[in-house]
Short mmCIF file of C-alpha atoms in Angstrom, two decimals:
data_model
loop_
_atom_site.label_atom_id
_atom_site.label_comp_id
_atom_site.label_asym_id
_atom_site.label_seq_id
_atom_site.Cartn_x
_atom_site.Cartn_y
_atom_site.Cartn_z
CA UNK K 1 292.66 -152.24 33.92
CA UNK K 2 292.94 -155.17 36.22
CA UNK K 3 295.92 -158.08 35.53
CA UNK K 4 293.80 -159.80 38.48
CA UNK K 5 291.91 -162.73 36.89
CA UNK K 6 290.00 -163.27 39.41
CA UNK K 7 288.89 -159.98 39.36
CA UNK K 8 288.06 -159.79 35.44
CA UNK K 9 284.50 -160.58 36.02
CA UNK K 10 281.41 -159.48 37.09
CA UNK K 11 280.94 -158.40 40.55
CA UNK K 12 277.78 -161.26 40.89
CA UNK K 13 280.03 -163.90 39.84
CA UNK K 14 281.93 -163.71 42.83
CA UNK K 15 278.92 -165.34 44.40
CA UNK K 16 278.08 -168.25 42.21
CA UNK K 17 280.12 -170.57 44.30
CA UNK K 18 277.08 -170.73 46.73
CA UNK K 19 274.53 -171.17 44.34
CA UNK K 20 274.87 -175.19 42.70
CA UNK K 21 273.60 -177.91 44.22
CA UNK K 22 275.36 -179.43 46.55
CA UNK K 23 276.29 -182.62 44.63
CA UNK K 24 277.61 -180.89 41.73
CA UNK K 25 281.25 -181.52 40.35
CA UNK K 26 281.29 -180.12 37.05
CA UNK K 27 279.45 -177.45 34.56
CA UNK K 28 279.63 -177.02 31.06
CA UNK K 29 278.68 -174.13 28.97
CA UNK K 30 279.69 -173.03 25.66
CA UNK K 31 279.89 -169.72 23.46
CA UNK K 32 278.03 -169.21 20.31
CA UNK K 33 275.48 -167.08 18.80
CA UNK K 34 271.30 -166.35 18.85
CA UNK K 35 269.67 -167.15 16.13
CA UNK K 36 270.00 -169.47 12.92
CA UNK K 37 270.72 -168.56 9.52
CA UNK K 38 270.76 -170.37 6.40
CA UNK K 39 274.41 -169.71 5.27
CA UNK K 40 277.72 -169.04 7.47
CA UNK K 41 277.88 -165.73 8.78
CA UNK K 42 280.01 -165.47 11.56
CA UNK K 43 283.67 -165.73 11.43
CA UNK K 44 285.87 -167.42 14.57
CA UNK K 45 288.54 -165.75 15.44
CA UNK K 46 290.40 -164.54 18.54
CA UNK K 47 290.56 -167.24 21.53
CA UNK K 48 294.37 -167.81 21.38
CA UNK K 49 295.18 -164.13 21.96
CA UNK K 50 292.87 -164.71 25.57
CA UNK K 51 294.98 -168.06 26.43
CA UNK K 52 298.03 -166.73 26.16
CA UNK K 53 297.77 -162.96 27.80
CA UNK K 54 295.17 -164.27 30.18
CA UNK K 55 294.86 -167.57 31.24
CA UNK K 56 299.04 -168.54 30.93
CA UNK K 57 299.02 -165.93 34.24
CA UNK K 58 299.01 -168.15 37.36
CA UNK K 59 296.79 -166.54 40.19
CA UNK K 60 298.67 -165.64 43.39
CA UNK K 61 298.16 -165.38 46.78
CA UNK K 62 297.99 -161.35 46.68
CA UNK K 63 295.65 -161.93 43.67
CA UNK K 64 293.01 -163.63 46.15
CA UNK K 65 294.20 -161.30 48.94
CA UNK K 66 293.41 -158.17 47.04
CA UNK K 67 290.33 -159.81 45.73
CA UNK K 68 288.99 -160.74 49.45
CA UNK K 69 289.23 -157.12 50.33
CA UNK K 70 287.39 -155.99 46.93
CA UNK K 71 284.89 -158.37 47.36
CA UNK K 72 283.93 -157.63 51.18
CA UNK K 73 284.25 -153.75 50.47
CA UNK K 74 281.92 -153.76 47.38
CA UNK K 75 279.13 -156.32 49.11
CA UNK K 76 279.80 -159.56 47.22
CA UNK K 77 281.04 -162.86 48.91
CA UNK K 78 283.55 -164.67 47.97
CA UNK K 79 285.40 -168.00 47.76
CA UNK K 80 288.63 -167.19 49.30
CA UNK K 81 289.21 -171.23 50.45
CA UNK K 82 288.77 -172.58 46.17
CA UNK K 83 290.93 -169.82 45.25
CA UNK K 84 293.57 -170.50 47.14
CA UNK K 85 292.81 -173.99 46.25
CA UNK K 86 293.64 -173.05 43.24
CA UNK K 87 297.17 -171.37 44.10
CA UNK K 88 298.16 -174.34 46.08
CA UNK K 89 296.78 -177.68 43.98
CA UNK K 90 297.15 -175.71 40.25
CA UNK K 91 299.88 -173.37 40.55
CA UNK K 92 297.92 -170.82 40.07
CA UNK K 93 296.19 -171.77 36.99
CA UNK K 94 292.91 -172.39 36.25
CA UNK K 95 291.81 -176.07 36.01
CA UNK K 96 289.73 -176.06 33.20
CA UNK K 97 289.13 -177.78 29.90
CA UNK K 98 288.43 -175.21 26.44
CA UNK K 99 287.54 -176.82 22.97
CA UNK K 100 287.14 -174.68 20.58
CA UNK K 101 286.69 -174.48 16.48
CA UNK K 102 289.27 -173.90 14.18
CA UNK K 103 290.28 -169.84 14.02
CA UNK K 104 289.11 -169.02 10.76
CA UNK K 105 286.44 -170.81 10.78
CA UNK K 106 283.04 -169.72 9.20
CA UNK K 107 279.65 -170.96 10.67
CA UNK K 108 276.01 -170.10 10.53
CA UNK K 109 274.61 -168.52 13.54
CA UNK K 110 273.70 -171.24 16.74
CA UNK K 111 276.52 -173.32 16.08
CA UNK K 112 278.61 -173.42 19.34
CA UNK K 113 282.65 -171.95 18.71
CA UNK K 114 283.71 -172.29 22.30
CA UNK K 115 283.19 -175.22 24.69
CA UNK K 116 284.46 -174.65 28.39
CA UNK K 117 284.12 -177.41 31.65
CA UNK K 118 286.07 -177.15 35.22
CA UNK K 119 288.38 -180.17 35.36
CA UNK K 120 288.64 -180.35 39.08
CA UNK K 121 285.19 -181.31 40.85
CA UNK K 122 285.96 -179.00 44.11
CA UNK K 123 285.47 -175.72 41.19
CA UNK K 124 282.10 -176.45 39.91
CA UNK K 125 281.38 -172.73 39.66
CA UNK K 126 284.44 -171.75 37.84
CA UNK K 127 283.10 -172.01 34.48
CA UNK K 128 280.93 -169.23 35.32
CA UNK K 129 283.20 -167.17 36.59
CA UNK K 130 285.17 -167.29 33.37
CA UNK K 131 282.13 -166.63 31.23
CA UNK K 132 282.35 -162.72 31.33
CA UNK K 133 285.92 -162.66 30.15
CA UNK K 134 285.90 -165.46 27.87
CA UNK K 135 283.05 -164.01 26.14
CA UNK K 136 284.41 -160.93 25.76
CA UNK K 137 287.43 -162.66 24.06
CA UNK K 138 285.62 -164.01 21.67
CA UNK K 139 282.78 -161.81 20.73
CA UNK K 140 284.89 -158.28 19.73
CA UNK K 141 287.85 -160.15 17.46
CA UNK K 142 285.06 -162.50 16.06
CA UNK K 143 282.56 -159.60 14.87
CA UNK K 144 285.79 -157.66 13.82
CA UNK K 145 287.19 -160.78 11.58
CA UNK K 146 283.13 -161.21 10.32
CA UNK K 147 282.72 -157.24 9.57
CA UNK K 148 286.63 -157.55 7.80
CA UNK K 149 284.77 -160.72 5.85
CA UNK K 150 281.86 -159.44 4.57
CA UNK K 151 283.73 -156.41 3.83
CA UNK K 152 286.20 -158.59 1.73
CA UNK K 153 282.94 -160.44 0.51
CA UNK K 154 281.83 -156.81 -0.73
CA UNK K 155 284.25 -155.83 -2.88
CA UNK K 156 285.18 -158.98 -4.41
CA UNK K 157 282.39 -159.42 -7.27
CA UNK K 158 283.74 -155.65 -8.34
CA UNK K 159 287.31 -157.02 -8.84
CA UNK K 160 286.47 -160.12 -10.05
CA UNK K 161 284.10 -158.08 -12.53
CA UNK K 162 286.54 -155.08 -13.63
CA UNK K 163 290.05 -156.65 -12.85
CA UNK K 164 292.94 -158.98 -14.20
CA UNK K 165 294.00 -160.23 -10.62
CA UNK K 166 290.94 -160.17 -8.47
CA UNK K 167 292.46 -162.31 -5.61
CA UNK K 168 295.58 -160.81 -5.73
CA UNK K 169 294.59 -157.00 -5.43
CA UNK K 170 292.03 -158.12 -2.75
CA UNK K 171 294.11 -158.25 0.32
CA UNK K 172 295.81 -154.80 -0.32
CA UNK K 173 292.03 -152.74 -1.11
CA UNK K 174 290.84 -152.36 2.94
CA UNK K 175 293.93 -150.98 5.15
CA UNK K 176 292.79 -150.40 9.37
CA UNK K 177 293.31 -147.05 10.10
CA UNK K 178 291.43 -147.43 13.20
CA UNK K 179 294.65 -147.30 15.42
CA UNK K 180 292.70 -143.64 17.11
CA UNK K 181 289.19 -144.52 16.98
CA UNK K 182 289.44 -147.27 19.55
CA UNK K 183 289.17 -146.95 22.90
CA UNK K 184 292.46 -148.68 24.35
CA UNK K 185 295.53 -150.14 22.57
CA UNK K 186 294.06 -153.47 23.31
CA UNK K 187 291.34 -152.90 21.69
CA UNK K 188 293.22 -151.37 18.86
CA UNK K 189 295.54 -154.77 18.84
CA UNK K 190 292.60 -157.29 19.07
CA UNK K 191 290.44 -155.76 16.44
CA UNK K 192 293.85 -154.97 14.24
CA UNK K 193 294.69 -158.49 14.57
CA UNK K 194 291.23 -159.63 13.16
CA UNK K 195 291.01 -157.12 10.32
CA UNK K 196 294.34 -159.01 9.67
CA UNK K 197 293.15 -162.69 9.16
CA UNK K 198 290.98 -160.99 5.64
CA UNK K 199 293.73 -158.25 4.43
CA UNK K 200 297.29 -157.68 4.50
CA UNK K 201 297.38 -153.62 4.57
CA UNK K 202 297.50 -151.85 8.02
CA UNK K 203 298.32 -148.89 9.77
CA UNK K 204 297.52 -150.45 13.06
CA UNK K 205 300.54 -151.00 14.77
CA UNK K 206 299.06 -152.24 17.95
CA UNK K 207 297.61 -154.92 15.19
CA UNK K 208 300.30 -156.35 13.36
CA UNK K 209 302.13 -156.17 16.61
CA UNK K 210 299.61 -158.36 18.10
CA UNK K 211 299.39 -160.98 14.69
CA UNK K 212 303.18 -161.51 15.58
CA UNK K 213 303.13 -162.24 18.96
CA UNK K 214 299.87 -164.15 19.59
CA UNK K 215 300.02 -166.04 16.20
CA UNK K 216 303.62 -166.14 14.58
CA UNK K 217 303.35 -163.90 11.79
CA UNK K 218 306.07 -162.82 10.61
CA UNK K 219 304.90 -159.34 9.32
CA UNK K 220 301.46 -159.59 8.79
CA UNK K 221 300.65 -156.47 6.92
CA UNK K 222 302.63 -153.77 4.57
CA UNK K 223 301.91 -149.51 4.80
CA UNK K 224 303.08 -147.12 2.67
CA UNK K 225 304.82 -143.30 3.94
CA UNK K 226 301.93 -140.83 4.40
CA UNK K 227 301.26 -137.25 4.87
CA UNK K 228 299.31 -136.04 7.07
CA UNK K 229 297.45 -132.25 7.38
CA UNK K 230 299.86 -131.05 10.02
CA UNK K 231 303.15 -131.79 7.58
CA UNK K 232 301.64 -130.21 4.78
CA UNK K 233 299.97 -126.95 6.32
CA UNK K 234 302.98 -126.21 8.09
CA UNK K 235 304.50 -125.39 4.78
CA UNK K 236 301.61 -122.89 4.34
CA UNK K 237 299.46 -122.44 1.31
CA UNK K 238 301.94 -120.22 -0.43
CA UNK K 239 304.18 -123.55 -0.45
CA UNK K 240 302.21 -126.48 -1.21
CA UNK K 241 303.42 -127.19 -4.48
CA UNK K 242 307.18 -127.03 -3.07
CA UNK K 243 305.96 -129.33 0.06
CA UNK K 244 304.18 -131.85 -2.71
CA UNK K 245 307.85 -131.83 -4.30
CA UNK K 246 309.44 -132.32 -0.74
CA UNK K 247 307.30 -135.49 0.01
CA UNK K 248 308.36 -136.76 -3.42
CA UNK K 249 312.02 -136.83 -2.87
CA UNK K 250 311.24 -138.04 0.61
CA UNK K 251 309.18 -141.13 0.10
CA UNK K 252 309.83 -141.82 -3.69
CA UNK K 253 312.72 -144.51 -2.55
CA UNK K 254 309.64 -146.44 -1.02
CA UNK K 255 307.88 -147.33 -4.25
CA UNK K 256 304.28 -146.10 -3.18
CA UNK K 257 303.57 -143.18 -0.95
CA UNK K 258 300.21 -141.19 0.51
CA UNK K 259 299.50 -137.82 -0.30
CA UNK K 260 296.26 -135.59 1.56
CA UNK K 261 295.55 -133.05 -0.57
CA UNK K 262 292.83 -131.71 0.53
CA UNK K 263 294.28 -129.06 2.90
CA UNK K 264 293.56 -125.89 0.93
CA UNK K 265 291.50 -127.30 -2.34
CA UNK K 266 290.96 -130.46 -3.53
CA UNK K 267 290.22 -129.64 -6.95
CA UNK K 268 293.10 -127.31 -7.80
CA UNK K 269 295.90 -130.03 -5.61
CA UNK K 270 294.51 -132.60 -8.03
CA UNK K 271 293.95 -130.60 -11.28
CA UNK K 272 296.66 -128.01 -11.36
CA UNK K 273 299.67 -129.26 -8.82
CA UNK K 274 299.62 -132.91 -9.41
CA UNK K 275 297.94 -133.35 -12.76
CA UNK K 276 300.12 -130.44 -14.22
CA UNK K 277 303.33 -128.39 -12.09
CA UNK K 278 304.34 -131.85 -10.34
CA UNK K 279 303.31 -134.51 -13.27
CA UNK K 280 306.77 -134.78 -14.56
CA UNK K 281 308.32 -134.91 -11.50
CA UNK K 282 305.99 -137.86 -10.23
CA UNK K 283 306.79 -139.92 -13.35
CA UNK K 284 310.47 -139.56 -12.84
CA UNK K 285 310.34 -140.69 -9.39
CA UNK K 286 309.17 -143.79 -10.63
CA UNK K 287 306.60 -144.59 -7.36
CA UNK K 288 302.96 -144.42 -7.11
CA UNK K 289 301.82 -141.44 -5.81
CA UNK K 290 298.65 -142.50 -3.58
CA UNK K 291 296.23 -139.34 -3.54
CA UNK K 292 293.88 -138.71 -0.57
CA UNK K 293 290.80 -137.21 -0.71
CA UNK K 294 290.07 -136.40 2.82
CA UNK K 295 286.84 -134.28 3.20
CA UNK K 296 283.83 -133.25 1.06
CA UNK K 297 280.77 -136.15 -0.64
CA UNK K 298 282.37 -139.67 0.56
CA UNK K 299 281.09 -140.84 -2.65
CA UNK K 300 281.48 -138.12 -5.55
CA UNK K 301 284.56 -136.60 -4.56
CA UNK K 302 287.09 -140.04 -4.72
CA UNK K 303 285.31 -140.96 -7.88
CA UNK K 304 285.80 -137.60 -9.07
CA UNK K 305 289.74 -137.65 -8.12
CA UNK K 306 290.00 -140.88 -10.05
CA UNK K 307 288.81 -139.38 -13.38
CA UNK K 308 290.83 -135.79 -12.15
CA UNK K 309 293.94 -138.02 -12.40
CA UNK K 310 292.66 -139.81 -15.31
CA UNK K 311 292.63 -136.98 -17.53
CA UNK K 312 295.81 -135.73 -16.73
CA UNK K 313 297.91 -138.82 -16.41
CA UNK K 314 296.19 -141.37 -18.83
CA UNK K 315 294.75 -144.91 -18.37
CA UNK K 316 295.20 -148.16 -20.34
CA UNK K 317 292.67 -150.84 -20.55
CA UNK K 318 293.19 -153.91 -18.60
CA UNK K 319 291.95 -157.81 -19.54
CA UNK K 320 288.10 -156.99 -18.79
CA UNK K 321 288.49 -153.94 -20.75
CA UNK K 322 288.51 -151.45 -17.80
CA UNK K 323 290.65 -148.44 -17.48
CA UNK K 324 293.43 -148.40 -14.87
CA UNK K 325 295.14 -145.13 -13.77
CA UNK K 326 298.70 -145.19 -15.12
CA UNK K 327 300.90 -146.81 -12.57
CA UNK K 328 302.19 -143.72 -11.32
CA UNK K 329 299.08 -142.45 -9.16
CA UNK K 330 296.10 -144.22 -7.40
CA UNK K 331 293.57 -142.84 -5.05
CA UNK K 332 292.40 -143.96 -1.11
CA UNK K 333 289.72 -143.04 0.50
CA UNK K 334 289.67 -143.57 4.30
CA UNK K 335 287.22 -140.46 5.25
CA UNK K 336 284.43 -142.12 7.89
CA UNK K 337 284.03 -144.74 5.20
CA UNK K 338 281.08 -147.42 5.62
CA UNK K 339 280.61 -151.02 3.58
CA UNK K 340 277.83 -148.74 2.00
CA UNK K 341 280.23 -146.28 0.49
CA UNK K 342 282.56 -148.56 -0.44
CA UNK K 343 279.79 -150.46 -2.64
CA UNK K 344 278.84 -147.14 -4.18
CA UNK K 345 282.21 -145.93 -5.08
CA UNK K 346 283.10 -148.77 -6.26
CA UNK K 347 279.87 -149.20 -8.13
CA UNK K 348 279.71 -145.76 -9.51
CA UNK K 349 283.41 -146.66 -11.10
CA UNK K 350 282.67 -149.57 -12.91
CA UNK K 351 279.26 -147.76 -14.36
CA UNK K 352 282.49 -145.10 -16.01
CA UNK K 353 284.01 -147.80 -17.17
CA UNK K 354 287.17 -147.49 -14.35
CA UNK K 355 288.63 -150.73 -12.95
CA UNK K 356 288.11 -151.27 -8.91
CA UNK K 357 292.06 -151.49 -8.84
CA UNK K 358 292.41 -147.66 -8.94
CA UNK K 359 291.10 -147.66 -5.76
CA UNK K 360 291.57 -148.79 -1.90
CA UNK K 361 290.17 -147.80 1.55
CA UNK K 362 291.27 -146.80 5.09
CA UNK K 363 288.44 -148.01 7.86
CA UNK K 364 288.78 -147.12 11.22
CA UNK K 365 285.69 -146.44 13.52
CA UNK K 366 283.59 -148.62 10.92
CA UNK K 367 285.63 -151.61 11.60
CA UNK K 368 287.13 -151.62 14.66
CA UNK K 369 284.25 -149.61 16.87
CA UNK K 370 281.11 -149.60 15.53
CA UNK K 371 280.39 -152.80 17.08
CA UNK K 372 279.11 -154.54 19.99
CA UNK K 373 278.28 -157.48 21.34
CA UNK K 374 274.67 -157.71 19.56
CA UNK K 375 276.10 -156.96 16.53
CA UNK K 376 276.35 -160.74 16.26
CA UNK K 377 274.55 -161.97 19.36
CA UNK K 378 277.13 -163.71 21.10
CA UNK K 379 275.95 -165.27 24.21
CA UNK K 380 277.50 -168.09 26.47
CA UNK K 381 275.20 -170.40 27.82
CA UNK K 382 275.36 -173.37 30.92
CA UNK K 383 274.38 -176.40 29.06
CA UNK K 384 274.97 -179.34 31.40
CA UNK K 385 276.22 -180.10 35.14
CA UNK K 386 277.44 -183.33 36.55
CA UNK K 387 276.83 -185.00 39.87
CA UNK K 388 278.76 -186.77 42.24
CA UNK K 389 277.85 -189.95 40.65
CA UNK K 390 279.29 -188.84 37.27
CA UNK K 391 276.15 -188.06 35.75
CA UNK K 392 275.19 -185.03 33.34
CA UNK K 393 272.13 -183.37 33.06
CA UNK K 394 271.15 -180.98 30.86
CA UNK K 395 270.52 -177.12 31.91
CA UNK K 396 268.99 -174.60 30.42
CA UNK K 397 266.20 -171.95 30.26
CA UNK K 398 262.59 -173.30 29.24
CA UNK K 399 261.39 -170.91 25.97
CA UNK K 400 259.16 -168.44 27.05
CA UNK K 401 257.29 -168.59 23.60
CA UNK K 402 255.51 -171.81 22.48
CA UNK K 403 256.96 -171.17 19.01
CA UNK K 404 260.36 -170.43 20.52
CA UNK K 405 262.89 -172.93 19.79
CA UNK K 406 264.74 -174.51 23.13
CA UNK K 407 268.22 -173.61 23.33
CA UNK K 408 270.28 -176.51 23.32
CA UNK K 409 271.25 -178.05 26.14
CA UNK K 410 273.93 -180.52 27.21
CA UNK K 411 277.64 -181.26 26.61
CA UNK K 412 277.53 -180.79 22.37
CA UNK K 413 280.08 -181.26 19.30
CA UNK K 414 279.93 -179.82 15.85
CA UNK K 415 280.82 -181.75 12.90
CA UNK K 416 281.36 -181.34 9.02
CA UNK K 417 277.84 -181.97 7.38
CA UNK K 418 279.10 -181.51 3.52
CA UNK K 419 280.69 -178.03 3.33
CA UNK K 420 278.53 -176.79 6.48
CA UNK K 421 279.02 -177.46 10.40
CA UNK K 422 276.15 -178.36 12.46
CA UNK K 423 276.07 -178.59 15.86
CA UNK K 424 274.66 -182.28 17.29
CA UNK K 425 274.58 -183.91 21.25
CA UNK K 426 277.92 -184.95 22.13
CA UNK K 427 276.31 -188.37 23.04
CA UNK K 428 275.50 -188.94 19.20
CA UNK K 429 278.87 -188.36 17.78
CA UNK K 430 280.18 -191.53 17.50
CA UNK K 431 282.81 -192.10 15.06
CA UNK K 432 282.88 -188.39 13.65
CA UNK K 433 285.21 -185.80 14.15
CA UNK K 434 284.33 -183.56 16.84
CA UNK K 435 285.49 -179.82 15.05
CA UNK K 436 285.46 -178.28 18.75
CA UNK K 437 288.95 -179.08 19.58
CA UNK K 438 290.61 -179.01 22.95
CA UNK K 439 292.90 -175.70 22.94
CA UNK K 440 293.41 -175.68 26.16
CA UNK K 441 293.36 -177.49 29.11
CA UNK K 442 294.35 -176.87 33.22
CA UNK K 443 297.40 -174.06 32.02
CA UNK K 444 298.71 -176.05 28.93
CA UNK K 445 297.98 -174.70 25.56
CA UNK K 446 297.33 -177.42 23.69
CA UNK K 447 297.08 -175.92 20.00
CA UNK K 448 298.74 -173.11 18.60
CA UNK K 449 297.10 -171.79 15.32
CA UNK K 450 299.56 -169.89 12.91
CA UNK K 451 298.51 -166.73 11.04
CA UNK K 452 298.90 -168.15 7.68
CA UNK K 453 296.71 -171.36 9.10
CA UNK K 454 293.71 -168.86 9.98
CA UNK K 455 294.05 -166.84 6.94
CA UNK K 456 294.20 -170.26 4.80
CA UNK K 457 290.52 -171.16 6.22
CA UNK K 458 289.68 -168.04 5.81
CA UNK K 459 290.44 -167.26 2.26
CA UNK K 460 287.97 -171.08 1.73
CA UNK K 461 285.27 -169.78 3.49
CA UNK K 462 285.24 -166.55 1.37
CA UNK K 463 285.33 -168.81 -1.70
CA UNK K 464 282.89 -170.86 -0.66
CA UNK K 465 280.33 -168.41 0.60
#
């Protein structure tokens, strides 16, 4: 991994400086995504983290040195004289000028998020050279914060439906347990961070981590002690009952605690150890014991578990006149779980007449991974260039379909239009408020969004929607 900036590209970039015209002083471009939709369904979310671990880092002289020798080894040319131009006139940093949306934001598909334009007219090409890495910054934690949405979006008509507290219990029902399915720590930080704007139960570290640094939270998410197969096998089968008790008067102290206890058989961990030899012992201890199923039907065997530990430990009827677990023991299921599944649990419950709050999930691969950049169809496009004489002109691909609609073109703005954002010319904005806000501009962060700020327009878009 490369802490050269100038080097966090791709390799053709390195040769756009000879491409413009030779009049040109400025380019514009902005991120958003293909397509249209009739309803918001991306959520903004991510930017800040890119300002301040990328762009706050000056360039230096052995930056463009090593870069010169990459460049002329690999086949590319390169713009050693604006790079050290921008050592010597900038400090290092990069002049340029980012507006961007609110974090938290929800918007239908088109609508620009990101607006980015060089500030000094000798660097007309450097807004393409950021586009590969300021796309990436914004196309992973945004699809990560939309999947965490629509996952939130999911399950909230079944608690609404079959529980007292619907908005409370909401934020606690999808922990990330994706900490190992990603394919770096920063990857594991960035997408924890964004599953962290929609729910306030992780086991990402690398997440909550990155929530406190990049956006002042001051602990972003809760976990609970858990077991894993390793802890329990080592006791050997002979012993799991006496490991069960072990793990009681270990982790009682910390009112809820995690259980797998699937390591030898499901059905007799549930049934015979906790619903009978231990049930005495996990009353007294006065925490919730959290049981997880961890192999067999992703669908039948938590919904079986729940009515395992009904029968043995009891229910009462809530408000809606659904049956919750007694308080002692709940269930989570995190085993290669998909939106899907959780639907059809959770579906499956209600139809037995079982509350959704007996339940939560652990996502990993599903929300952190199985992703990509088309998942939403984030693109950033050129949109206008200025001349010497300070004019702009609009840029931009002709449709290759008749019945193709143009992409738009020129320096733009989105504004309010009743509860929805539209995107409009920049030229007609007059008097309205311009939601793409500068963020940044030549090194100088220029807003810094809180946690609880990005989870606040978060939690209105997920009302609204």
């Amino acid at each position: 991994m490369t802490s050269n900036l100038i080097l966090n590209t791709d390799s053709y970039k390195l040769g756009t400086f000879l491409q413009y015209p030779a009049d040109t002083r400025s380019v514009s471009a902005f991120v958003t995504t293909r397509g249209s939709s009739f309803r918001p369904e991306v959520m903004f979310f991510g930017l800040q983290m890119f300002l301040k671990d990328y762009l706050s880092r000056p360039v230096t002289r052995m930056d463009v040195a090593e870069a010169e020798e990459v460049a002329s080894a690999h086949g590319q040319p390169f713009d050693k004289a604006g790079w050290l131009h921008i050592v010597e006139a900038h400090g290092g940093l990069l002049p340029l000028r980012i507006e961007a949306v609110p974090e938290g934001t929800a918007l239908r598909r088109g609508v620009p998020v990101v607006q980015v334009v060089n500030t000094d007219p000798a660097l007309p090409w450097l807004t393409s050279h950021i586009e590969t890495s300021l796309l990436r910054a914004v196309w992973y934690p945004s699809t990560v914060a939309t999947t965490a949405w629509r996952l939130r979006m999911a399950i909230l008509p079944f608690l609404e439906r079959t529980t007292d507290d619907p908005h409370g219990l909401q934020p606690s029902r999808i922990s990330d347990y994706g900490c190992r399915s990603t394919s770096s720590v920063e990857q594991s930080a960035i997408g924890g961070a964004a599953h962290l704007v929609h729910f306030h139960s992780s086991d990402s570290l690398p997440g909550i981590l990155q929530a406190r640094r990049a956006y002042g939270a001051a602990m972003p998410a809760l976990s609970m002690p858990a077991a894993e197969h390793g802890t329990i096998t080592a006791w050997g089968p002979d012993r799991e009952v006496e490991a069960y008790s072990h793990l009681i008067d270990r982790f009682s102290e910390f009112g809820a605690y995690s259980i797998v206890s699937d390591s030898y058989d499901l059905h007799n961990a549930v049934t015979e150890i906790w619903g009978k030899k231990l049930q005495t012992k996990v009353r007294a201890a006065g925490a919730t014991l959290v049981v997880r199923p961890d192999s067999g039907d992703p669908i039948d065997t938590p919904v079986q578990v729940v009515a395992q530990l009904a029968y043995a430990y009891g229910t009462r009827l809530n408000g809606k006149g659904f049956k919750v677990l007694d308080a002692n023991v709940r269930v989570i299921q995190s085993d290669g779980v998909s939106i899907q599944d959780i639907q059809m649990i959770l579906g499956r419950l209600e139809g037995m007449g079982f509350s959704a709050e007996n339940i939560s999930f652990g996502m990993g691969s599903g929300l952190l991974h199985k992703i990509n950049r088309d998942t939403l169809s984030f693109t950033m496009r050129q949109s206008a260039a200025q001349n010497a004489g300070g004019e702009w002109r609009e840029t931009g691909r002709r449709s290759t379909h008749p019945q193709e609609k143009p992409p738009m073109a020129g320096r733009v703005a989105a504004i309010a239009d009743g509860t929805d954002i539209v995107a409009i010319p920049l030229a007609e904005l007059g008097a309205r408020t311009n939601l793409l806000q500068p963020v940044w501009e030549n090194g100088q962060l220029l807003k810094d969004w809180s946690f609880d700020e990005i989870r606040a327009r978060a939690s209105v878009a997920s009302v609204s929607s």
